[in-house]
Coordinates of C-alpha atoms and ligand atoms in Angstrom, one line a residue:
Chain R
M1 CA -34.2 -2.9 27.2
D2 CA -31.6 -2.7 30.0
I3 CA -30.3 -6.1 29.4
F4 CA -30.1 -5.2 25.7
L5 CA -28.1 -2.1 26.5
Q6 CA -25.9 -4.1 28.8
Q7 CA -25.2 -6.6 26.1
L8 CA -24.6 -3.8 23.6
L9 CA -21.8 -2.4 25.9
N10 CA -20.3 -5.9 26.3
A11 CA -20.4 -6.3 22.5
L12 CA -18.8 -2.9 21.9
S13 CA -16.0 -3.7 24.3
L14 CA -15.2 -7.2 23.0
G15 CA -15.9 -6.2 19.4
G16 CA -13.7 -3.2 19.7
T17 CA -10.7 -5.3 20.8
Y18 CA -11.3 -7.6 17.8
A19 CA -11.6 -4.5 15.6
L20 CA -8.2 -3.2 16.7
L21 CA -6.6 -6.6 16.1
A22 CA -8.3 -7.1 12.8
L23 CA -7.3 -3.6 11.8
G24 CA -3.6 -4.4 12.6
L25 CA -3.8 -7.5 10.4
A26 CA -5.5 -5.6 7.6
V27 CA -3.1 -2.6 7.6
V28 CA -0.2 -5.0 6.9
F29 CA -2.1 -7.2 4.5
S30 CA -3.4 -4.3 2.4
I31 CA 0.2 -3.2 1.7
I32 CA 2.3 -6.3 1.3
G33 CA -0.3 -9.1 1.1
L34 CA 1.0 -10.8 4.3
I35 CA -1.4 -12.3 6.9
N36 CA 0.8 -11.9 9.9
F37 CA 0.0 -14.8 12.3
A38 CA 2.7 -13.5 14.6
H39 CA 0.3 -10.6 15.4
G40 CA -0.8 -12.6 18.5
E41 CA 2.7 -12.6 19.9
L42 CA 2.8 -8.9 19.6
M43 CA -0.2 -8.8 21.9
T44 CA 1.4 -11.3 24.2
A45 CA 4.6 -9.2 24.3
A46 CA 2.6 -6.1 25.4
G47 CA 1.1 -8.3 28.2
Y48 CA 4.6 -9.5 29.4
V49 CA 6.1 -6.0 29.4
M50 CA 3.1 -4.7 31.4
A51 CA 3.5 -7.6 33.9
F52 CA 7.2 -6.9 34.4
A53 CA 6.8 -3.2 34.5
L54 CA 4.2 -3.4 37.2
A55 CA 6.1 -6.1 39.1
A56 CA 9.1 -3.7 39.0
A57 CA 6.8 -1.1 40.6
L58 CA 7.2 1.4 37.7
P59 CA 4.6 4.2 37.6
F60 CA 1.4 3.0 35.8
P61 CA 1.6 5.5 32.9
L62 CA 5.2 4.5 32.3
A63 CA 4.3 0.8 32.3
I64 CA 1.6 1.4 29.7
A65 CA 4.0 3.4 27.6
L66 CA 6.6 0.7 27.7
A67 CA 4.0 -2.0 27.1
V68 CA 2.7 -0.3 24.0
A69 CA 6.2 0.6 22.7
A70 CA 7.5 -3.0 22.9
P71 CA 5.2 -4.5 20.3
V72 CA 5.8 -1.5 18.0
L73 CA 9.5 -2.2 18.2
L74 CA 9.0 -5.9 17.9
A75 CA 6.7 -5.5 14.8
T76 CA 9.3 -3.3 13.1
A77 CA 12.0 -5.8 14.0
M78 CA 9.9 -8.7 12.6
E79 CA 9.5 -6.8 9.4
R80 CA 13.2 -6.0 9.1
V81 CA 14.5 -9.5 10.0
A82 CA 11.9 -11.9 8.7
F83 CA 9.5 -10.3 6.3
R84 CA 11.7 -7.9 4.3
P85 CA 13.8 -10.7 2.8
V86 CA 10.7 -12.5 1.5
R87 CA 8.8 -9.4 0.4
G88 CA 7.1 -10.0 -3.0
A89 CA 7.2 -13.7 -2.6
S90 CA 4.1 -15.8 -2.9
G91 CA 1.3 -15.6 -0.4
T92 CA 2.1 -19.1 0.9
T93 CA 5.8 -18.2 1.6
L94 CA 4.7 -15.1 3.5
L95 CA 2.2 -17.1 5.5
L96 CA 4.7 -19.8 6.4
T97 CA 7.2 -17.2 7.4
S98 CA 4.7 -15.6 9.7
F99 CA 3.9 -19.0 11.2
A100 CA 7.6 -19.5 11.9
V101 CA 8.0 -16.1 13.5
S102 CA 5.0 -16.8 15.6
A103 CA 6.3 -20.2 16.7
I104 CA 9.7 -18.9 17.5
L105 CA 8.4 -16.1 19.7
R106 CA 6.1 -18.5 21.5
V107 CA 9.0 -20.8 22.3
L108 CA 11.0 -17.9 23.5
F109 CA 8.2 -16.8 25.8
Q110 CA 7.9 -20.4 27.1
N111 CA 11.6 -20.9 27.7
F112 CA 12.7 -17.5 28.8
I113 CA 9.7 -16.4 30.7
S114 CA 7.3 -19.2 31.7
A115 CA 4.9 -21.6 30.2
R116 CA 2.5 -20.7 33.0
P117 CA 0.4 -17.6 33.3
V118 CA 2.2 -14.6 34.8
P119 CA -0.1 -12.3 36.8
V120 CA -0.6 -8.7 35.6
P121 CA -1.5 -6.8 38.8
M122 CA -3.6 -4.0 37.3
P123 CA -4.4 -1.2 39.8
S124 CA -7.5 -2.2 41.8
A125 CA -9.2 1.0 40.9
L126 CA -9.7 -0.5 37.5
S127 CA -11.7 -3.4 38.7
G128 CA -14.6 -1.3 39.9
V129 CA -18.0 -0.9 38.3
I130 CA -19.8 2.3 37.4
N131 CA -23.6 2.1 38.1
L132 CA -25.5 4.1 35.6
G133 CA -29.1 3.5 36.8
P134 CA -29.7 -0.2 35.9
L135 CA -26.5 -0.4 33.8
H136 CA -23.4 -1.9 35.3
L137 CA -20.5 -0.7 33.3
G138 CA -17.1 -2.1 34.3
I139 CA -14.4 0.5 34.4
I140 CA -12.1 -1.7 32.3
Q141 CA -14.9 -2.1 29.9
S142 CA -15.5 1.6 29.6
I143 CA -11.8 2.2 29.2
S144 CA -11.7 -0.4 26.5
I145 CA -14.6 1.2 24.5
A146 CA -13.1 4.7 24.9
T147 CA -9.6 3.5 23.9
T148 CA -11.0 1.7 20.8
A149 CA -12.8 4.9 19.8
L150 CA -9.7 7.0 20.3
M151 CA -7.5 4.6 18.3
L152 CA -10.0 4.5 15.5
I153 CA -10.2 8.3 15.4
G154 CA -6.5 8.6 15.6
L155 CA -5.8 6.2 12.8
T156 CA -8.4 7.8 10.6
L157 CA -6.8 11.2 11.1
F158 CA -3.4 9.7 10.4
L159 CA -4.5 8.0 7.2
N160 CA -6.4 11.1 5.9
R161 CA -4.4 14.0 7.1
T162 CA -0.7 13.1 7.0
V163 CA 1.6 12.5 4.0
A164 CA 2.7 9.2 5.5
G165 CA -0.9 8.1 6.1
R166 CA -1.9 9.0 2.5
A167 CA 1.1 7.2 1.2
M168 CA -0.1 4.1 3.1
R169 CA -3.5 4.4 1.6
A170 CA -2.0 4.8 -1.8
A171 CA 0.4 1.8 -1.2
S172 CA -2.6 -0.4 -0.4
E173 CA -3.9 0.4 -3.9
D174 CA -0.7 0.3 -5.9
F175 CA 2.6 -0.2 -4.0
A176 CA 4.9 0.2 -7.0
I177 CA 3.5 3.5 -8.0
V178 CA 4.0 4.9 -4.5
R179 CA 7.7 4.4 -5.1
L180 CA 7.4 6.6 -8.2
M181 CA 6.4 9.4 -5.9
G182 CA 9.9 9.3 -4.5
L183 CA 8.5 7.7 -1.3
R184 CA 10.6 5.0 0.2
A185 CA 8.9 1.6 -0.1
N186 CA 10.7 0.4 3.1
G187 CA 9.5 3.4 5.0
V188 CA 5.9 2.8 4.0
V189 CA 6.1 -0.9 5.0
A190 CA 7.9 -0.2 8.2
T191 CA 5.2 2.3 9.1
A192 CA 2.5 -0.3 8.4
F193 CA 4.2 -2.7 10.8
A194 CA 4.7 -0.1 13.4
I195 CA 1.0 0.7 13.3
S196 CA 0.0 -2.9 13.5
G197 CA 2.3 -3.3 16.5
L198 CA 0.7 -0.3 18.1
L199 CA -2.8 -1.7 17.5
A200 CA -1.8 -5.1 18.8
G201 CA -0.1 -3.5 21.9
V202 CA -3.2 -1.6 22.8
A203 CA -5.5 -4.6 22.2
G204 CA -3.1 -6.7 24.3
L205 CA -3.3 -4.3 27.2
L206 CA -7.1 -4.3 27.1
W207 CA -7.0 -8.1 26.9
V208 CA -4.7 -8.6 30.0
A209 CA -6.6 -5.9 31.9
Q210 CA -9.7 -8.1 31.6
R211 CA -7.9 -11.4 32.3
G212 CA -5.3 -10.3 34.9
S213 CA -2.6 -12.6 33.5
V214 CA -0.5 -13.3 30.5
D215 CA 0.8 -16.6 29.1
P216 CA 2.7 -17.6 25.9
L217 CA -0.5 -18.6 24.1
M218 CA -2.6 -15.6 25.1
G219 CA -2.5 -14.0 21.7
F220 CA -3.6 -17.0 19.7
L221 CA -7.3 -17.1 20.2
P222 CA -8.0 -13.3 19.9
V223 CA -5.9 -13.1 16.8
L224 CA -7.6 -16.1 15.2
K225 CA -10.9 -14.3 15.9
A226 CA -9.5 -11.1 14.5
F227 CA -8.4 -12.9 11.4
I228 CA -12.0 -14.2 11.0
A229 CA -13.2 -10.7 11.5
A230 CA -10.9 -9.3 8.9
I231 CA -12.1 -12.0 6.5
I232 CA -15.7 -11.2 7.2
G233 CA -15.0 -7.5 6.5
G234 CA -13.0 -8.3 3.3
L235 CA -9.3 -8.8 3.8
G236 CA -7.4 -5.6 3.0
S237 CA -10.3 -3.3 3.7
L238 CA -9.6 -1.3 6.8
T239 CA -13.3 -0.2 7.3
G240 CA -14.2 -3.9 6.7
A241 CA -11.8 -5.1 9.4
V242 CA -13.4 -2.7 11.9
A243 CA -16.9 -3.7 10.9
G244 CA -16.0 -7.4 11.0
G245 CA -14.5 -7.0 14.4
F246 CA -17.6 -5.4 15.9
L247 CA -19.9 -7.8 14.1
L248 CA -18.0 -10.8 15.5
G249 CA -18.1 -9.2 19.0
F250 CA -21.9 -8.8 18.7
I251 CA -22.4 -12.3 17.5
E252 CA -20.3 -13.8 20.3
V253 CA -22.0 -11.7 23.0
T254 CA -25.4 -12.4 21.7
L255 CA -24.8 -16.1 21.6
Q256 CA -23.4 -16.0 25.1
A257 CA -26.5 -14.3 26.3
W258 CA -29.2 -16.2 24.5
L259 CA -27.8 -19.6 23.6
P260 CA -29.3 -22.4 25.8
E261 CA -26.9 -23.4 28.6
A262 CA -26.1 -26.8 27.0
W263 CA -25.1 -25.1 23.8
L264 CA -22.6 -22.6 25.4
P265 CA -19.5 -24.8 24.9
Y266 CA -20.3 -24.6 21.2
R267 CA -20.5 -20.8 21.2
D268 CA -17.4 -20.4 19.0
A269 CA -18.5 -23.1 16.6
V270 CA -21.9 -21.4 16.2
A271 CA -20.1 -18.0 15.7
I272 CA -17.9 -19.5 13.0
M273 CA -20.9 -21.1 11.3
L274 CA -22.5 -17.7 11.1
V275 CA -19.3 -16.4 9.6
I276 CA -19.3 -19.1 7.0
A277 CA -22.9 -18.2 6.2
V278 CA -21.9 -14.6 5.7
L279 CA -19.1 -15.7 3.3
L280 CA -21.5 -18.0 1.4
F281 CA -23.4 -14.9 0.4
R282 CA -20.5 -12.5 0.2
P283 CA -17.4 -14.5 -0.7
Q284 CA -15.3 -11.4 -0.9
G285 CA -16.3 -10.3 2.6
L286 CA -18.8 -7.6 3.5
L287 CA -16.8 -4.5 2.4
A288 CA -14.3 -6.1 0.1
R289 CA -12.5 -4.0 -2.4
K290 CA -10.0 -5.0 -5.0
T291 CA -6.5 -5.1 -3.7
V292 CA -3.9 -4.3 -6.3
L293 CA -0.6 -6.0 -5.4
K294 CA 1.4 -5.7 -8.5
L295 CA 5.0 -4.7 -9.0
Chain M
M1 CA 28.9 20.9 -34.1
T2 CA 29.2 20.0 -30.4
N3 CA 27.5 16.9 -29.3
P4 CA 26.1 17.5 -25.8
A5 CA 26.3 14.6 -23.3
P6 CA 22.9 12.8 -23.4
L7 CA 20.6 13.2 -20.4
L8 CA 19.9 9.5 -20.5
D9 CA 22.5 7.2 -21.8
V10 CA 21.8 3.5 -21.8
S11 CA 23.7 0.6 -23.4
G12 CA 23.1 -3.1 -23.2
L13 CA 19.9 -2.9 -21.3
T14 CA 18.4 -6.3 -20.6
V15 CA 15.1 -7.0 -18.8
S16 CA 14.3 -10.6 -17.8
Y17 CA 11.4 -12.0 -15.9
G18 CA 12.6 -15.4 -14.9
A19 CA 13.1 -17.2 -18.1
V20 CA 11.3 -14.6 -20.2
E21 CA 13.7 -12.1 -21.7
A22 CA 11.6 -9.1 -22.6
V23 CA 14.4 -6.7 -23.5
R24 CA 17.6 -8.0 -25.0
G25 CA 20.5 -5.6 -24.7
I26 CA 19.3 -2.3 -26.2
D27 CA 21.1 1.0 -26.6
L28 CA 19.2 4.2 -26.1
K29 CA 20.1 7.9 -25.8
V30 CA 17.9 10.9 -25.0
T31 CA 19.4 14.4 -25.2
K32 CA 18.1 17.3 -23.2
G33 CA 15.2 19.0 -24.8
E34 CA 14.3 16.1 -27.1
I35 CA 11.1 14.1 -27.6
V36 CA 12.2 10.6 -28.4
T37 CA 9.6 7.9 -29.1
L38 CA 9.9 4.2 -28.6
L39 CA 7.7 2.2 -30.9
G40 CA 6.8 -1.4 -31.2
A41 CA 4.1 -4.0 -31.4
N42 CA 2.3 -5.5 -28.4
G43 CA 4.8 -7.4 -26.3
A44 CA 7.8 -5.9 -28.0
G45 CA 9.2 -4.8 -24.6
K46 CA 8.4 -1.1 -24.5
S47 CA 6.9 -1.0 -21.1
S48 CA 9.6 -3.3 -19.8
T49 CA 12.1 -0.8 -21.0
L50 CA 10.5 2.2 -19.3
N51 CA 9.9 0.3 -16.1
A52 CA 13.5 -0.8 -16.1
L53 CA 14.8 2.7 -16.6
V54 CA 13.0 3.9 -13.4
G55 CA 14.0 0.7 -11.5
L56 CA 10.6 -1.0 -11.4
A57 CA 11.5 -3.9 -13.6
P58 CA 14.5 -6.2 -13.1
R59 CA 17.3 -5.0 -15.2
R60 CA 20.9 -5.4 -16.2
A61 CA 22.9 -2.9 -18.3
R62 CA 26.5 -2.2 -19.4
Q63 CA 25.7 1.4 -18.9
L64 CA 22.7 3.2 -17.3
S65 CA 23.3 6.8 -16.6
F66 CA 21.1 9.7 -16.1
A67 CA 22.4 13.3 -16.0
G68 CA 25.9 12.0 -16.1
E69 CA 25.5 9.7 -13.1
D70 CA 25.2 6.0 -12.8
I71 CA 21.7 5.0 -11.7
A72 CA 22.0 1.2 -12.3
H73 CA 21.9 0.5 -8.6
L74 CA 19.4 3.1 -7.5
T75 CA 15.9 2.3 -6.2
P76 CA 12.9 3.8 -8.0
E77 CA 12.4 6.3 -5.2
L78 CA 15.9 7.6 -5.6
I79 CA 15.8 7.7 -9.4
V80 CA 12.6 9.8 -9.2
R81 CA 14.3 12.1 -6.7
R82 CA 17.1 12.6 -9.2
G83 CA 14.7 13.9 -11.8
M84 CA 13.5 11.0 -14.0
T85 CA 10.0 9.7 -13.6
L86 CA 7.4 7.6 -15.3
V87 CA 3.7 8.0 -16.2
P88 CA 3.0 4.2 -16.2
E89 CA 0.9 2.3 -18.7
G90 CA -2.8 2.3 -17.8
R91 CA -2.4 5.5 -15.7
R92 CA -2.3 3.6 -12.3
I93 CA -4.0 6.3 -10.4
F94 CA -5.1 5.6 -6.8
P95 CA -8.9 5.3 -7.1
T96 CA -9.8 6.1 -3.5
L97 CA -7.5 9.1 -3.1
T98 CA -8.6 12.6 -4.1
V99 CA -7.0 14.6 -6.9
A100 CA -5.4 16.9 -4.3
E101 CA -3.9 13.8 -2.5
H102 CA -2.4 12.6 -5.8
L103 CA -0.7 16.0 -6.3
L104 CA 0.5 16.0 -2.7
L105 CA 2.1 12.5 -2.9
G106 CA 3.5 13.3 -6.4
G107 CA 5.3 16.3 -4.9
A108 CA 6.6 14.3 -1.9
K109 CA 10.1 15.0 -2.8
H110 CA 9.7 18.7 -2.1
A111 CA 10.4 18.8 1.5
A112 CA 9.4 22.4 2.0
R113 CA 5.8 23.7 1.7
G114 CA 6.7 26.6 -0.6
P115 CA 8.0 24.7 -3.6
L116 CA 5.2 22.1 -3.1
A117 CA 2.4 24.8 -3.2
E118 CA 4.1 26.5 -6.1
T119 CA 4.4 23.3 -8.2
Q120 CA 0.8 22.4 -7.3
A121 CA -0.4 25.8 -8.5
E122 CA 1.5 25.4 -11.7
M123 CA -0.2 22.0 -12.3
L124 CA -3.6 23.3 -11.7
A125 CA -3.0 26.1 -14.1
L126 CA -1.8 23.6 -16.7
F127 CA -4.7 21.2 -16.0
P128 CA -7.8 23.5 -15.1
I129 CA -10.0 20.4 -15.1
L130 CA -8.1 19.0 -12.1
K131 CA -8.8 22.2 -10.2
E132 CA -12.5 21.7 -10.6
R133 CA -12.1 18.1 -9.4
L134 CA -9.6 18.8 -6.6
H135 CA -11.5 17.0 -3.8
Q136 CA -13.1 14.3 -5.9
K137 CA -11.8 10.7 -5.7
A138 CA -9.6 9.9 -8.7
G139 CA -11.6 6.7 -9.4
S140 CA -14.6 8.9 -10.3
L141 CA -12.7 10.8 -13.0
S142 CA -13.1 10.1 -16.7
G143 CA -10.4 8.2 -18.5
G144 CA -9.0 11.4 -20.0
E145 CA -9.0 13.2 -16.7
Q146 CA -7.3 10.2 -15.1
Q147 CA -4.6 10.5 -17.7
M148 CA -4.2 14.2 -17.0
L149 CA -4.0 13.4 -13.3
A150 CA -1.3 10.7 -13.9
V151 CA 0.8 13.2 -15.8
A152 CA 0.2 16.0 -13.3
R153 CA 1.2 13.6 -10.5
A154 CA 4.4 12.7 -12.2
L155 CA 5.2 16.4 -13.0
M156 CA 4.8 17.2 -9.3
S157 CA 8.2 15.8 -8.8
S158 CA 9.6 18.5 -11.1
P159 CA 11.4 16.0 -13.4
D160 CA 14.0 16.7 -16.1
L161 CA 13.1 13.6 -18.0
L162 CA 9.5 12.3 -18.3
L163 CA 8.8 8.8 -19.5
L164 CA 5.3 8.4 -20.9
D165 CA 3.9 4.9 -21.5
E166 CA 1.0 5.0 -24.0
P167 CA -0.7 8.1 -22.7
S168 CA -3.4 7.8 -25.4
L169 CA -4.4 4.3 -24.5
G170 CA -8.2 3.9 -24.5
L171 CA -9.0 7.6 -24.9
A172 CA -11.4 9.3 -27.4
P173 CA -9.7 11.0 -30.4
Q174 CA -10.3 14.6 -29.1
V175 CA -8.8 13.6 -25.8
V176 CA -5.8 12.1 -27.5
D177 CA -5.3 15.4 -29.4
R178 CA -5.3 17.2 -26.1
I179 CA -2.8 14.9 -24.6
F180 CA -0.4 15.3 -27.5
A181 CA -0.8 19.1 -27.5
L182 CA 0.1 18.9 -23.8
I183 CA 3.2 16.9 -24.6
S184 CA 4.4 19.5 -27.1
D185 CA 3.6 22.2 -24.6
L186 CA 5.7 20.4 -21.9
R187 CA 8.7 20.2 -24.3
A188 CA 8.4 23.9 -25.0
R189 CA 8.7 24.4 -21.2
G190 CA 12.1 22.6 -21.3
L191 CA 11.0 19.1 -20.3
T192 CA 12.7 16.1 -22.1
I193 CA 10.4 13.3 -23.0
L194 CA 10.7 9.6 -23.8
L195 CA 7.3 8.5 -25.3
V196 CA 6.0 5.0 -25.8
E197 CA 3.0 5.0 -28.2
Q198 CA 0.9 2.6 -30.2
N199 CA -0.3 5.6 -32.3
V200 CA 2.7 5.7 -34.5
A201 CA 1.6 8.6 -36.7
L202 CA 0.9 10.9 -33.8
A203 CA 4.1 9.9 -32.0
L204 CA 6.4 10.5 -35.0
D205 CA 4.6 13.8 -35.6
I206 CA 5.8 15.3 -32.4
A207 CA 9.0 13.4 -31.8
D208 CA 12.5 14.4 -32.9
R209 CA 13.8 10.8 -33.1
G210 CA 12.5 7.4 -32.7
Y211 CA 13.5 3.7 -32.0
V212 CA 11.5 0.7 -33.2
L213 CA 11.6 -2.2 -30.8
V214 CA 10.9 -5.8 -32.1
N215 CA 11.0 -8.7 -29.8
G216 CA 13.1 -6.9 -27.3
R217 CA 15.7 -5.6 -29.8
I218 CA 16.0 -2.2 -31.4
E219 CA 15.6 -2.9 -35.1
I220 CA 15.5 0.7 -36.4
A221 CA 16.6 4.0 -35.0
G222 CA 16.5 7.4 -36.7
S223 CA 15.0 10.8 -37.0
A224 CA 11.2 10.9 -36.8
R225 CA 11.1 12.2 -40.4
D226 CA 13.2 9.2 -41.7
L227 CA 11.1 6.7 -39.7
M228 CA 7.9 8.2 -41.0
A229 CA 9.1 7.8 -44.6
S230 CA 10.4 4.3 -44.0
A231 CA 8.2 1.4 -45.1
A232 CA 10.3 -0.8 -42.8
I233 CA 8.6 0.5 -39.8
R234 CA 5.3 -0.7 -40.9
D235 CA 7.0 -4.1 -41.6
A236 CA 8.5 -4.1 -38.2
Y237 CA 5.0 -3.7 -36.8
L238 CA 3.3 -6.3 -38.7
G239 CA 6.3 -8.7 -38.5
A240 CA 6.3 -8.7 -34.7
Ligands
ATP301 N1 5.9 -8.7 -14.8 C1 6.1 -9.6 -15.9 N2 6.4 -10.9 -15.7 C2 6.6 -11.7 -16.7 N3 6.6 -11.4 -18.0 C3 6.3 -10.1 -18.3 C4 6.1 -9.1 -17.2 N4 5.9 -7.9 -17.8 C5 6.0 -8.2 -19.1 N5 6.3 -9.5 -19.4 C6 6.5 -10.0 -20.8 O1 7.5 -9.3 -21.4 C7 7.2 -9.1 -22.7 C8 7.2 -7.6 -23.0 O2 6.2 -7.0 -22.4 P1 6.0 -5.4 -22.3 O3 4.9 -5.1 -21.4 O4 7.3 -4.7 -22.0 O5 5.6 -5.1 -23.8 P2 5.0 -3.8 -24.5 O6 5.9 -3.5 -25.6 O7 4.9 -2.7 -23.5 O8 3.6 -4.2 -25.0 P3 2.2 -3.5 -25.0 O9 2.2 -2.7 -26.3 O10 1.2 -4.5 -25.1 O11 2.1 -2.6 -23.8 C9 5.9 -9.7 -23.0 O12 6.1 -11.0 -23.5 C10 5.3 -9.9 -21.6 O13 4.4 -11.0 -21.6
MG302 MG1 3.3 -1.7 -22.7

């Protein structure tokens, strides 16, 4: 029972980070049909800004604010410079554009920062463990779960209570018609990118807090996982992305705990096979809904 | 007799999708207070014309002016803000948004709460059924209710000119009658309407003037009465 609870917390924390990343991918995909592979670089950017802000001895809250603001700006800049000119182009064009943006950013990180990991000296208070009876709950892990919950609640409120949020939901169903409401298409798309940047930034911070360092390739693996999570959930469905993220987190943590030692190196392969199994039965993903992307 | 400047004045409007030329240089005028109908067979270019007028379809034109101003280079969002909007073919409501949310978004151009609430109250008075369904998801409405919602959503922007694309599509006869009664009612309230319809008899019955589009060109234009009497319009249909 205790070990089960312990694993549940691990899964919530890992799955939550995947959920935030998958949600960022899904927000953009649901509106312009783009799978943004440069999402990982947004995460990495948050990590670097955090590293430099802490190295410059800025106050911790300010460092966090800067580290979250950076990917928001970067995501909106990406949209303006790279994705707006190809908006409405085929899925392949969009995908290749995002690969290019991702590759360029990675090379910039390598050449102008370092190809090697840069330490992110998080305050030592964060590395403690809270003992709740038999449960050992890492402080970072608790923060991670709480942050994920806050982000999900915040995003839900934004999407359901504000005009901009409702416009985004409408745009994910029928982008052209939202323009007939007199709402600026560019504004809606920019908001989607800003939100995806925010989600990537928060996920990036949670990620570096666990790892203690950041390197140019840091974002690749988690975003690949998030992409898988978004597919499990049904690309374009926001609830699906969150569900997929948590599901993948649970699968990974469960495999990590119960797979025989010799099998551990194949954990990701086993996880991906489970995903393929899910897709064999639900090719549209678990919570798919029709996305209308017509102009 | 003075000839007032038309509210919508279009000449040489062309709509091409790549190699496909759907509309080939048409002239069109709509004067304030009129109901004008645009008729034509499937694929004649009616929707392309309406979509192009609001900027949703790729367009070229010698002249494209609304309320005396050139709108050829304006985006759909700006055209709607100037007072011309479209109820698109097939209604295109947002299935997972509630009725109230549709009205809110439709009225997004009203920056202040006052006018927004006022327009919404007006719409709910005009469409009592929407008041009953206010917090229901639009996807759960019947076809007729969805069409009412699509019209109400468009009217929320307080337009001067309303473009309606086949509002009777797929609706039961009684519902069609309700929609057409509504169109007359809207005109009585001072709205100008450009109506695309497959139901020629009904459309000519409420319209003042009409155009018949054949393969992207206007073949016949005239008063509704003349068009109704003309056998050519039936030919234009069957000959498409
Ligand atoms: N987005 C598009 N891309 C390419 N071709 C299009 C597009 N929209 C319309 N067409 C073509 O343009 C022509 C005119 O279509 P349009 O929808 O304007 O006709 P319509 O008169 O509204 O017909 P209907 O009565 O069936 O609604 C058709 O040949 C159609 O196939
Ligand atoms: Mg049509």
